[in-house]
CSV table of C-alpha atoms in Angstrom, one decimal:
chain,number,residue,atom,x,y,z
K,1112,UNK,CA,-79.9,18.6,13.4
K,1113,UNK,CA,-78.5,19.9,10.1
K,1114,UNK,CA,-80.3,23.3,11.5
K,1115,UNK,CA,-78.7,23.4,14.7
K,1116,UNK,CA,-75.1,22.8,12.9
K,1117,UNK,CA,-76.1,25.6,10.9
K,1118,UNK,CA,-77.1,27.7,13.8
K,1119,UNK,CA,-74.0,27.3,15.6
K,1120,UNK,CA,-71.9,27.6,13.0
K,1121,UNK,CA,-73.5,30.9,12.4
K,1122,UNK,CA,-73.5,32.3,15.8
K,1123,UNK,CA,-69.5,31.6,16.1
K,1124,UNK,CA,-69.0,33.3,13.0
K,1125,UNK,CA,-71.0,36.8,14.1
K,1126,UNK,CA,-68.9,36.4,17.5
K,1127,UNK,CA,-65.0,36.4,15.3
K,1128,UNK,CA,-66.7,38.9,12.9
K,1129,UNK,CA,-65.5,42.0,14.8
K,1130,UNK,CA,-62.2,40.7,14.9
K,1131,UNK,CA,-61.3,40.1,11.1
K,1132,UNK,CA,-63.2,43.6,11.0
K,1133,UNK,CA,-60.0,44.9,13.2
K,1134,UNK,CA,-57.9,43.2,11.3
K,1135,UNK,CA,-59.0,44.4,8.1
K,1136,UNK,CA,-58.3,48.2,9.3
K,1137,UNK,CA,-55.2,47.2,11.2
K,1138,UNK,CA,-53.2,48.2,8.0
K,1139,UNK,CA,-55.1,52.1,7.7
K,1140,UNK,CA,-54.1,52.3,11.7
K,1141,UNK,CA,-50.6,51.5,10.9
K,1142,UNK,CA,-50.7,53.8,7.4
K,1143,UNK,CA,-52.1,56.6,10.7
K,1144,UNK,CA,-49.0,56.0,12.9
K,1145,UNK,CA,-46.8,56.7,10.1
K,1146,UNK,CA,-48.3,59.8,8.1
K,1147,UNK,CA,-49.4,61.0,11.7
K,1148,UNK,CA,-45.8,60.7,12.9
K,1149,UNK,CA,-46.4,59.6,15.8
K,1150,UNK,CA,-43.1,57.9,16.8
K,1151,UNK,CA,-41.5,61.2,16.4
K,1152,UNK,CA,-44.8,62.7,18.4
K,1153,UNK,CA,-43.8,59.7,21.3
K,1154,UNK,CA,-39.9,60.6,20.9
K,1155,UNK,CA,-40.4,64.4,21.6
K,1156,UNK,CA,-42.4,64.0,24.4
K,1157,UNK,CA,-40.0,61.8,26.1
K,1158,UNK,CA,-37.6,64.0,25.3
K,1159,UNK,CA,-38.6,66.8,26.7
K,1160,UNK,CA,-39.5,64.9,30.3
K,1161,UNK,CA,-36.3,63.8,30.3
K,1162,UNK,CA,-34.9,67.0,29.5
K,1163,UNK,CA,-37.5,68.5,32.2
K,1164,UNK,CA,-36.1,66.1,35.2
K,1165,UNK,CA,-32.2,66.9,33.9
K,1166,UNK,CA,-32.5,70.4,34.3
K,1167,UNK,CA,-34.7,69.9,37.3
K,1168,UNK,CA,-31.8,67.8,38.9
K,1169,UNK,CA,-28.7,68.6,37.0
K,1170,UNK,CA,-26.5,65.4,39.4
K,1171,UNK,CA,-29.1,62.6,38.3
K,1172,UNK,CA,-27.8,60.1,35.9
K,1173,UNK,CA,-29.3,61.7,32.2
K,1174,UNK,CA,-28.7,57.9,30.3
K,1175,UNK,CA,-30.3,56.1,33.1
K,1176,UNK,CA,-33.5,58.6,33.0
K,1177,UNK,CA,-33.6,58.1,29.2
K,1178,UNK,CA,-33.6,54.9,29.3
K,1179,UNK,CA,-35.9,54.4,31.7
K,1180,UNK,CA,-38.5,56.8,30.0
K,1181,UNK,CA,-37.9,55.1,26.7
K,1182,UNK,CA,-38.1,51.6,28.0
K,1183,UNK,CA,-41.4,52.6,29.9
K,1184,UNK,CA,-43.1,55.4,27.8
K,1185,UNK,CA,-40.8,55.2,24.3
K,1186,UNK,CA,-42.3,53.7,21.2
K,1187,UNK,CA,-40.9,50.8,21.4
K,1188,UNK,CA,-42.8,50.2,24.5
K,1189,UNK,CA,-45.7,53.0,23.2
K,1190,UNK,CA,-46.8,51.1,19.6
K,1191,UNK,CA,-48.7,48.1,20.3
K,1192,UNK,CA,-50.9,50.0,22.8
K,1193,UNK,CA,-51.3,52.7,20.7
K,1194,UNK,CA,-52.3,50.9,17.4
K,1195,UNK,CA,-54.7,48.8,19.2
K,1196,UNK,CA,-56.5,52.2,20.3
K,1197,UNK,CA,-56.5,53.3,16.9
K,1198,UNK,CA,-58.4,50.1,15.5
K,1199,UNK,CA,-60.4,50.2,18.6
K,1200,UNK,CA,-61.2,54.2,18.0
K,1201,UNK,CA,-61.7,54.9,14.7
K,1202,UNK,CA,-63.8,52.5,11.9
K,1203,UNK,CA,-62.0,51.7,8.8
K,1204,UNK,CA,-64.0,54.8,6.9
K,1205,UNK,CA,-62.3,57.4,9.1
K,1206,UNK,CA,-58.9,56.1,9.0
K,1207,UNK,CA,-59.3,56.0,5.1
K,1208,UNK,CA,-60.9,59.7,5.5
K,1209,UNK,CA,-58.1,60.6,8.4
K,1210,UNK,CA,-55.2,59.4,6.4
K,1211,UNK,CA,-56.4,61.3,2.8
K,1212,UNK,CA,-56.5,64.6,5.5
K,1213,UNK,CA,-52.4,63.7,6.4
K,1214,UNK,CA,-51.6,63.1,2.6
K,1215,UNK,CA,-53.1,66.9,2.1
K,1216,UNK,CA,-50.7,69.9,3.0
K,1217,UNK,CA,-52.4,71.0,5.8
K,1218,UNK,CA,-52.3,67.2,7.1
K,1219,UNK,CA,-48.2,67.1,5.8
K,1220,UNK,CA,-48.3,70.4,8.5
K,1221,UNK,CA,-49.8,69.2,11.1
K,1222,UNK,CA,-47.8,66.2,11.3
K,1223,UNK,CA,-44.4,68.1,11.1
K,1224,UNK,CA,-45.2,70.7,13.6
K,1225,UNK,CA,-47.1,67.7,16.0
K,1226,UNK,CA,-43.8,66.1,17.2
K,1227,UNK,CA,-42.6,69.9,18.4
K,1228,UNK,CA,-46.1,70.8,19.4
K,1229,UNK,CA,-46.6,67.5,22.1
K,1230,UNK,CA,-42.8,68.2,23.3
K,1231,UNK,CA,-43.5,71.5,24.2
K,1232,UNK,CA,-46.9,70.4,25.7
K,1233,UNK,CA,-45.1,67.7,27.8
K,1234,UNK,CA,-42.5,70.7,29.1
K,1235,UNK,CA,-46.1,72.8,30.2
K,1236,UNK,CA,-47.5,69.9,31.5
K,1237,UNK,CA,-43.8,69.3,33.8
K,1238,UNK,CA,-43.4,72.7,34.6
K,1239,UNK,CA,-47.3,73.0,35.9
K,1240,UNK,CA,-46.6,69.9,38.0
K,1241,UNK,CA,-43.8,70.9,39.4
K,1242,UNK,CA,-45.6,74.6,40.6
K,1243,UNK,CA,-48.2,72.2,42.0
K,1244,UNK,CA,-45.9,69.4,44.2
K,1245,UNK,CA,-43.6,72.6,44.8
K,1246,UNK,CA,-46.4,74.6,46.1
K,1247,UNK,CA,-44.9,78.1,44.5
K,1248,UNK,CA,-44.7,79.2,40.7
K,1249,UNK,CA,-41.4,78.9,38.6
């Protein structure tokens, strides 16, 4: 009996282990967000769709897009999501090996110049979709 106890005690335990595993890295993803910038990264690119559709349709309401952009695509909305891909993604050795990288110069770079670099990547990606629903190149 005192086996079987021991069996099943054992067999829950290997079934949570992945969990406090997550949990243990949950910090590093967080420690990520932050040196990677990446509510800046999230802010730029809803930025520049917003700006995309104002200029695209200079009568519609500019605060109402914003809002709704932010509300459905903002960080706010953006961060859970995205730090539960992180833990899911990387194992506790990378992010300690990824977030050395962003505490280096060319990491310190990278992160600066991402925020500018996705918002000009979501204005490509707007125009491009445009041509294609509009059938003719801007």
């Amino acid at each position: 009996m005192k086996k079987i106890v021991a069996l099943m005690v054992m067999v829950s335990l290997c079934g949570i282990g992945p969990l406090f595993a997550q949990d243990d890295i949950r910090p590093l993803a967080v420690e990520y967000l932050e040196l990677s910038k990446a509510k800046e990264t999230v802010d730029a690119t809803v930025d520049s769709y917003v700006n995309q559709i104002a200029k695209d349709n200079p009568k519609a309401d500019r605060a109402k897009i914003q809002e709704l952009y932010n509300r459905m695509m903002g960080w706010d909305a953006l961060k859970e999501p995205i730090l539960e891909l992180v833990v899911k993604t990387f194992s506790q050795e990378e992010l300690q090996g990824i977030n050395e990288f962003y505490r280096t110069p060319p990491g310190q770079a990278l992160a600066d110049k991402s925020p500018k670099l996705s918002g000009e990547l979501a204005n490509l990606i707007s125009n491009n979709l445009q041509k294609a629903f509009t059938g003719r190149p801007k």
